Amino acid sequence: MKTTFRMMKTKHLSLLLAVLAGGFLMSCEEDDGAENALLDAQNEINVVDVTTHDGRPFSTGVEPQSNAKYVGGPGGGVMMQGFYWDVPAGGTWWNTVKNKTTAWANAGIKAIWLPPVSKAQNGPYSMGYDPTDYYDFGNYNQNGTVETRFGSKTELQALITAAHGQSMEVYADIVINHNSGGQSEANQYTGGNTWTNFNGVASGKFKRTQHDFHPNWVHSNDGGSFGGFPDLCHDVPYVQDWLWGRSDAVAKYYKNTMKFDGWRFDYVKGFEPWVVNSWNNAVGGFSVGELWDSDVNYLNWWANNANSSVFDFAAYYKMNDAFDGNNLNKLNDDMMWKRNAYKAVTFVTNHDTDEIYNKMLAYAYILTHEGYPCIFYQDYETWLDKNKLNNLIWIHNNKATGNTSILYTDTDEYVARRNGYGGNPGLIVYINNSNSWLTRWVPTNWNNTQIKDFTGHSGWYPTTQSGGWVEIQCPPKSYSVWSPNI
């Protein structure tokens, strides 16, 4: 009996030792597997420092009007395009936008870009891009209406006041390339009749005639015509004086009387960058130009000569190639924000363009990267998930700090790191355009630190290694954004 018991005991002990040995071997194999995966990842990672500035956050240079809802975060601000093409007519739009200012401020929106605010040729039906009287904000009876399509001057001023009460800036859309709605006059420069007589504008300000448009005594040709409209000649001293020179010039009236904080210049291909530079020197404020061109060299040249930001059409077209063309390697290409992040306004769509289909991936890109991101009204209020956009706005304002390093790209994956600034740790963004969950080991700037995905798309809470490496994951056709869990 004792012998049998000893044999059973020996057998059980052998089994126990075998199990322990097997577990040890499996543990070693798992450790080896993790180590091999890390080694493979290290071989695949090629860190490219895209920007090398000191990391300071973007600033519009405009002092806040009050200490209210919107409080600027370390990541800078986000702009809202506060309209879309053919918003409802009937003079209600200014009130519509005013009623959204509190919610937008709470979401982290820094500024609102409004459509052209003055009376245009098509009166109550115009979106404002055919301007007649720069001083008629819906308070004069001309072009078939008193109010503009968007409302009255009083309602516009109430909107601006409401935005300022939330510490938000308001930008005016400035159309100074061309005019429309003038009367016909015999034109000595063309030998025929042209619609260039604006002596009858109801405000009595900035009256214009054939001498103020192309062709004229300064230029014999039409330098930047648009849509057949009379093209303003900015080299005429009288035009300069009324646009930005005199005490009641358009620029000064918009800033000092209407209280605008900045400017979006329409169709800047139609005139030289010194025009915007002169306007900005006269009145200051934030400034961005619509230079519809994908050539980064052209965008950068214009921004430097205009002393202005510029919409990053290079990034727009590269995002379209990347997210809709299914090749995230395109995000390695040159963009304006990579040349000068402080003069780049990034965007996914606007009232003129709507080509990108995978918009949430594109918004994840611009709201985690450098530049001044602009959100389109329809995307935010109607077409996309507002909660997801609000989350990305929060991430931008609170985590998207420092210069940028691209860590990895292929056709389906893109991983980049914002390197932090002033004690803010920055982030790592992982974009996955494939149909499956993906994981990747990446180098962080954080050692022995627990991190998390601030989008909530991943439930992982990994801890970085002593060398900063960590494995992160991303769901299909989606994104994740990682930063220390603090």
PDB file of C-alpha atoms in Angstrom, residues 202-378:
ATOM      1  CA  ALA A 202     -27.381 103.555 -50.868  1.00  0.00           C
ATOM      2  CA  SER A 203     -24.760 103.980 -48.154  1.00  0.00           C
ATOM      3  CA  GLY A 204     -23.083 106.766 -50.128  1.00  0.00           C
ATOM      4  CA  LYS A 205     -19.699 105.224 -49.322  1.00  0.00           C
ATOM      5  CA  PHE A 206     -17.067 103.894 -51.733  1.00  0.00           C
ATOM      6  CA  LYS A 207     -18.731 105.075 -54.915  1.00  0.00           C
ATOM      7  CA  ARG A 208     -17.036 103.584 -57.979  1.00  0.00           C
ATOM      8  CA  THR A 209     -16.890 104.174 -61.701  1.00  0.00           C
ATOM      9  CA  GLN A 210     -15.094 102.854 -64.776  1.00  0.00           C
ATOM     10  CA  HIS A 211     -11.838 104.427 -63.548  1.00  0.00           C
ATOM     11  CA  ASP A 212     -11.730 102.025 -60.578  1.00  0.00           C
ATOM     12  CA  PHE A 213     -12.032  98.801 -62.574  1.00  0.00           C
ATOM     13  CA  HIS A 214      -9.980  96.979 -65.188  1.00  0.00           C
ATOM     14  CA  PRO A 215      -9.172  98.099 -67.813  1.00  0.00           C
ATOM     15  CA  ASN A 216      -8.445 101.705 -66.819  1.00  0.00           C
ATOM     16  CA  TRP A 217      -5.784 104.407 -66.790  1.00  0.00           C
ATOM     17  CA  VAL A 218      -3.482 102.194 -64.682  1.00  0.00           C
ATOM     18  CA  HIS A 219      -3.907  98.800 -66.338  1.00  0.00           C
ATOM     19  CA  SER A 220      -4.941  98.128 -69.893  1.00  0.00           C
ATOM     20  CA  ASN A 221      -6.079  94.594 -69.190  1.00  0.00           C
ATOM     21  CA  ASP A 222      -8.333  92.747 -66.736  1.00  0.00           C
ATOM     22  CA  GLY A 223      -5.843  91.158 -64.367  1.00  0.00           C
ATOM     23  CA  GLY A 224      -7.980  88.732 -62.380  1.00  0.00           C
ATOM     24  CA  SER A 225     -11.523  88.666 -63.684  1.00  0.00           C
ATOM     25  CA  PHE A 226     -14.079  86.392 -62.070  1.00  0.00           C
ATOM     26  CA  GLY A 227     -17.396  85.355 -63.557  1.00  0.00           C
ATOM     27  CA  GLY A 228     -17.510  88.333 -65.884  1.00  0.00           C
ATOM     28  CA  PHE A 229     -17.976  90.743 -62.959  1.00  0.00           C
ATOM     29  CA  PRO A 230     -16.315  94.180 -63.014  1.00  0.00           C
ATOM     30  CA  ASP A 231     -12.809  93.662 -61.614  1.00  0.00           C
ATOM     31  CA  LEU A 232     -11.537  96.159 -59.042  1.00  0.00           C
ATOM     32  CA  CYS A 233      -8.144  97.714 -59.728  1.00  0.00           C
ATOM     33  CA  HIS A 234      -6.281  97.792 -56.427  1.00  0.00           C
ATOM     34  CA  ASP A 235      -3.499  99.957 -57.853  1.00  0.00           C
ATOM     35  CA  VAL A 236      -5.852 102.937 -58.036  1.00  0.00           C
ATOM     36  CA  PRO A 237      -5.138 105.127 -54.969  1.00  0.00           C
ATOM     37  CA  TYR A 238      -8.848 105.900 -54.568  1.00  0.00           C
ATOM     38  CA  VAL A 239      -9.627 102.163 -54.300  1.00  0.00           C
ATOM     39  CA  GLN A 240      -6.844 101.616 -51.762  1.00  0.00           C
ATOM     40  CA  ASP A 241      -8.062 104.559 -49.717  1.00  0.00           C
ATOM     41  CA  TRP A 242     -11.602 103.222 -49.530  1.00  0.00           C
ATOM     42  CA  LEU A 243     -10.584  99.610 -48.895  1.00  0.00           C
ATOM     43  CA  TRP A 244      -8.137 100.210 -46.032  1.00  0.00           C
ATOM     44  CA  GLY A 245      -6.685 103.739 -45.982  1.00  0.00           C
ATOM     45  CA  ARG A 246      -9.195 106.310 -44.723  1.00  0.00           C
ATOM     46  CA  SER A 247     -10.718 106.340 -41.253  1.00  0.00           C
ATOM     47  CA  ASP A 248     -14.026 104.934 -42.513  1.00  0.00           C
ATOM     48  CA  ALA A 249     -12.453 102.528 -45.032  1.00  0.00           C
ATOM     49  CA  VAL A 250     -14.062  99.126 -45.464  1.00  0.00           C
ATOM     50  CA  ALA A 251     -11.394  97.383 -43.371  1.00  0.00           C
ATOM     51  CA  LYS A 252     -11.590  99.900 -40.526  1.00  0.00           C
ATOM     52  CA  TYR A 253     -15.388 100.057 -40.542  1.00  0.00           C
ATOM     53  CA  TYR A 254     -15.624  96.273 -40.370  1.00  0.00           C
ATOM     54  CA  LYS A 255     -13.170  96.133 -37.500  1.00  0.00           C
ATOM     55  CA  ASN A 256     -14.039  99.213 -35.465  1.00  0.00           C
ATOM     56  CA  THR A 257     -17.779  99.562 -36.065  1.00  0.00           C
ATOM     57  CA  MET A 258     -18.915  96.026 -36.857  1.00  0.00           C
ATOM     58  CA  LYS A 259     -16.285  94.504 -34.497  1.00  0.00           C
ATOM     59  CA  PHE A 260     -14.956  91.752 -36.749  1.00  0.00           C
ATOM     60  CA  ASP A 261     -11.786  90.042 -35.519  1.00  0.00           C
ATOM     61  CA  GLY A 262     -10.432  88.694 -38.782  1.00  0.00           C
ATOM     62  CA  TRP A 263     -10.797  88.147 -42.484  1.00  0.00           C
ATOM     63  CA  ARG A 264     -11.209  85.383 -45.016  1.00  0.00           C
ATOM     64  CA  PHE A 265     -10.178  86.796 -48.386  1.00  0.00           C
ATOM     65  CA  ASP A 266     -12.079  85.372 -51.331  1.00  0.00           C
ATOM     66  CA  TYR A 267     -10.405  84.447 -54.637  1.00  0.00           C
ATOM     67  CA  VAL A 268      -6.961  85.860 -53.887  1.00  0.00           C
ATOM     68  CA  LYS A 269      -5.684  84.576 -57.232  1.00  0.00           C
ATOM     69  CA  GLY A 270      -7.422  87.629 -58.673  1.00  0.00           C
ATOM     70  CA  PHE A 271      -5.035  90.187 -57.149  1.00  0.00           C
ATOM     71  CA  GLU A 272      -1.502  90.489 -55.807  1.00  0.00           C
ATOM     72  CA  PRO A 273      -0.642  89.431 -52.229  1.00  0.00           C
ATOM     73  CA  TRP A 274       0.442  92.974 -51.348  1.00  0.00           C
ATOM     74  CA  VAL A 275      -3.261  93.892 -51.273  1.00  0.00           C
ATOM     75  CA  VAL A 276      -3.945  91.552 -48.350  1.00  0.00           C
ATOM     76  CA  ASN A 277      -0.665  92.610 -46.743  1.00  0.00           C
ATOM     77  CA  SER A 278      -1.715  96.267 -46.909  1.00  0.00           C
ATOM     78  CA  TRP A 279      -5.158  95.486 -45.466  1.00  0.00           C
ATOM     79  CA  ASN A 280      -3.584  93.518 -42.610  1.00  0.00           C
ATOM     80  CA  ASN A 281      -1.044  96.260 -41.905  1.00  0.00           C
ATOM     81  CA  ALA A 282      -3.886  98.776 -41.684  1.00  0.00           C
ATOM     82  CA  VAL A 283      -6.198  96.905 -39.314  1.00  0.00           C
ATOM     83  CA  GLY A 284      -4.557  93.690 -38.097  1.00  0.00           C
ATOM     84  CA  GLY A 285      -6.669  90.741 -37.035  1.00  0.00           C
ATOM     85  CA  PHE A 286      -6.488  87.141 -38.170  1.00  0.00           C
ATOM     86  CA  SER A 287      -6.288  86.659 -41.925  1.00  0.00           C
ATOM     87  CA  VAL A 288      -6.624  83.698 -44.291  1.00  0.00           C
ATOM     88  CA  GLY A 289      -6.693  83.647 -48.073  1.00  0.00           C
ATOM     89  CA  GLU A 290      -8.572  81.349 -50.417  1.00  0.00           C
ATOM     90  CA  LEU A 291      -5.785  80.419 -52.832  1.00  0.00           C
ATOM     91  CA  TRP A 292      -7.339  77.458 -54.585  1.00  0.00           C
ATOM     92  CA  ASP A 293      -4.197  75.624 -55.660  1.00  0.00           C
ATOM     93  CA  SER A 294      -2.469  72.393 -54.619  1.00  0.00           C
ATOM     94  CA  ASP A 295       1.053  73.752 -55.280  1.00  0.00           C
ATOM     95  CA  VAL A 296       2.702  74.068 -51.860  1.00  0.00           C
ATOM     96  CA  ASN A 297       5.356  76.426 -53.196  1.00  0.00           C
ATOM     97  CA  TYR A 298       2.650  78.770 -54.469  1.00  0.00           C
ATOM     98  CA  LEU A 299       0.692  78.602 -51.209  1.00  0.00           C
ATOM     99  CA  ASN A 300       3.804  79.305 -49.143  1.00  0.00           C
ATOM    100  CA  TRP A 301       4.920  82.156 -51.418  1.00  0.00           C
ATOM    101  CA  TRP A 302       1.507  83.791 -51.215  1.00  0.00           C
ATOM    102  CA  ALA A 303       1.236  83.432 -47.418  1.00  0.00           C
ATOM    103  CA  ASN A 304       4.651  84.988 -46.869  1.00  0.00           C
ATOM    104  CA  ASN A 305       4.033  87.895 -49.237  1.00  0.00           C
ATOM    105  CA  ALA A 306       0.497  88.535 -47.999  1.00  0.00           C
ATOM    106  CA  ASN A 307       1.491  88.280 -44.321  1.00  0.00           C
ATOM    107  CA  SER A 308      -1.487  85.968 -43.964  1.00  0.00           C
ATOM    108  CA  SER A 309      -2.527  82.410 -43.381  1.00  0.00           C
ATOM    109  CA  VAL A 310      -3.764  80.417 -46.360  1.00  0.00           C
ATOM    110  CA  PHE A 311      -6.159  77.502 -46.755  1.00  0.00           C
ATOM    111  CA  ASP A 312      -4.117  74.318 -47.097  1.00  0.00           C
ATOM    112  CA  PHE A 313      -5.461  73.041 -50.405  1.00  0.00           C
ATOM    113  CA  ALA A 314      -2.343  70.884 -50.719  1.00  0.00           C
ATOM    114  CA  ALA A 315      -3.391  68.954 -47.598  1.00  0.00           C
ATOM    115  CA  TYR A 316      -6.984  68.819 -48.845  1.00  0.00           C
ATOM    116  CA  TYR A 317      -6.050  67.077 -52.083  1.00  0.00           C
ATOM    117  CA  LYS A 318      -3.529  64.761 -50.399  1.00  0.00           C
ATOM    118  CA  MET A 319      -6.192  63.684 -47.884  1.00  0.00           C
ATOM    119  CA  ASN A 320      -8.523  62.926 -50.765  1.00  0.00           C
ATOM    120  CA  ASP A 321      -5.813  60.804 -52.396  1.00  0.00           C
ATOM    121  CA  ALA A 322      -5.048  59.072 -49.103  1.00  0.00           C
ATOM    122  CA  PHE A 323      -8.450  58.329 -47.607  1.00  0.00           C
ATOM    123  CA  ASP A 324     -10.532  57.888 -50.747  1.00  0.00           C
ATOM    124  CA  GLY A 325      -7.686  56.644 -52.922  1.00  0.00           C
ATOM    125  CA  ASN A 326      -6.797  54.028 -50.282  1.00  0.00           C
ATOM    126  CA  ASN A 327      -3.150  54.976 -49.994  1.00  0.00           C
ATOM    127  CA  LEU A 328      -2.193  56.545 -46.675  1.00  0.00           C
ATOM    128  CA  ASN A 329       1.384  56.872 -47.926  1.00  0.00           C
ATOM    129  CA  LYS A 330       0.097  60.038 -49.613  1.00  0.00           C
ATOM    130  CA  LEU A 331       0.077  61.680 -46.177  1.00  0.00           C
ATOM    131  CA  ASN A 332       3.874  61.726 -46.392  1.00  0.00           C
ATOM    132  CA  ASP A 333       3.681  64.247 -49.233  1.00  0.00           C
ATOM    133  CA  ASP A 334       4.284  67.967 -48.877  1.00  0.00           C
ATOM    134  CA  MET A 335       1.547  70.192 -47.444  1.00  0.00           C
ATOM    135  CA  MET A 336       1.334  73.794 -46.347  1.00  0.00           C
ATOM    136  CA  TRP A 337       1.147  72.928 -42.648  1.00  0.00           C
ATOM    137  CA  LYS A 338       4.469  71.111 -43.002  1.00  0.00           C
ATOM    138  CA  ARG A 339       6.049  74.230 -44.538  1.00  0.00           C
ATOM    139  CA  ASN A 340       4.588  76.669 -42.026  1.00  0.00           C
ATOM    140  CA  ALA A 341       2.030  75.385 -39.548  1.00  0.00           C
ATOM    141  CA  TYR A 342       1.390  78.914 -38.285  1.00  0.00           C
ATOM    142  CA  LYS A 343       0.114  80.056 -41.688  1.00  0.00           C
ATOM    143  CA  ALA A 344      -1.910  76.959 -42.653  1.00  0.00           C
ATOM    144  CA  VAL A 345      -5.678  76.619 -42.216  1.00  0.00           C
ATOM    145  CA  THR A 346      -6.564  72.964 -42.726  1.00  0.00           C
ATOM    146  CA  PHE A 347     -10.033  71.803 -43.773  1.00  0.00           C
ATOM    147  CA  VAL A 348     -11.949  68.732 -44.954  1.00  0.00           C
ATOM    148  CA  THR A 349     -14.632  70.470 -47.006  1.00  0.00           C
ATOM    149  CA  ASN A 350     -16.193  73.891 -47.507  1.00  0.00           C
ATOM    150  CA  HIS A 351     -19.027  75.584 -49.400  1.00  0.00           C
ATOM    151  CA  ASP A 352     -17.180  75.123 -52.713  1.00  0.00           C
ATOM    152  CA  THR A 353     -15.614  71.680 -52.335  1.00  0.00           C
ATOM    153  CA  ASP A 354     -16.907  68.373 -51.014  1.00  0.00           C
ATOM    154  CA  GLU A 355     -14.787  65.601 -52.507  1.00  0.00           C
ATOM    155  CA  ILE A 356     -13.547  63.622 -49.501  1.00  0.00           C
ATOM    156  CA  TYR A 357     -15.852  60.701 -48.639  1.00  0.00           C
ATOM    157  CA  ASN A 358     -14.051  59.285 -45.577  1.00  0.00           C
ATOM    158  CA  LYS A 359     -14.528  62.502 -43.670  1.00  0.00           C
ATOM    159  CA  MET A 360     -14.089  61.242 -40.111  1.00  0.00           C
ATOM    160  CA  LEU A 361     -10.617  59.942 -40.955  1.00  0.00           C
ATOM    161  CA  ALA A 362      -9.826  63.310 -42.511  1.00  0.00           C
ATOM    162  CA  TYR A 363     -11.095  65.187 -39.453  1.00  0.00           C
ATOM    163  CA  ALA A 364      -9.064  62.867 -37.221  1.00  0.00           C
ATOM    164  CA  TYR A 365      -6.064  63.897 -39.304  1.00  0.00           C
ATOM    165  CA  ILE A 366      -6.506  67.686 -39.238  1.00  0.00           C
ATOM    166  CA  LEU A 367      -7.640  67.817 -35.592  1.00  0.00           C
ATOM    167  CA  THR A 368      -4.563  65.941 -34.374  1.00  0.00           C
ATOM    168  CA  HIS A 369      -2.049  67.659 -36.653  1.00  0.00           C
ATOM    169  CA  GLU A 370      -0.616  71.134 -36.883  1.00  0.00           C
ATOM    170  CA  GLY A 371      -2.298  74.104 -38.496  1.00  0.00           C
ATOM    171  CA  TYR A 372      -5.556  75.888 -37.710  1.00  0.00           C
ATOM    172  CA  PRO A 373      -8.345  73.366 -38.443  1.00  0.00           C
ATOM    173  CA  CYS A 374     -11.675  74.536 -39.846  1.00  0.00           C
ATOM    174  CA  ILE A 375     -14.872  72.484 -39.474  1.00  0.00           C
ATOM    175  CA  PHE A 376     -17.649  72.761 -42.053  1.00  0.00           C
ATOM    176  CA  TYR A 377     -21.108  73.676 -40.716  1.00  0.00           C
ATOM    177  CA  GLN A 378     -22.952  70.861 -42.495  1.00  0.00           C
TER     178      GLN A 378
END
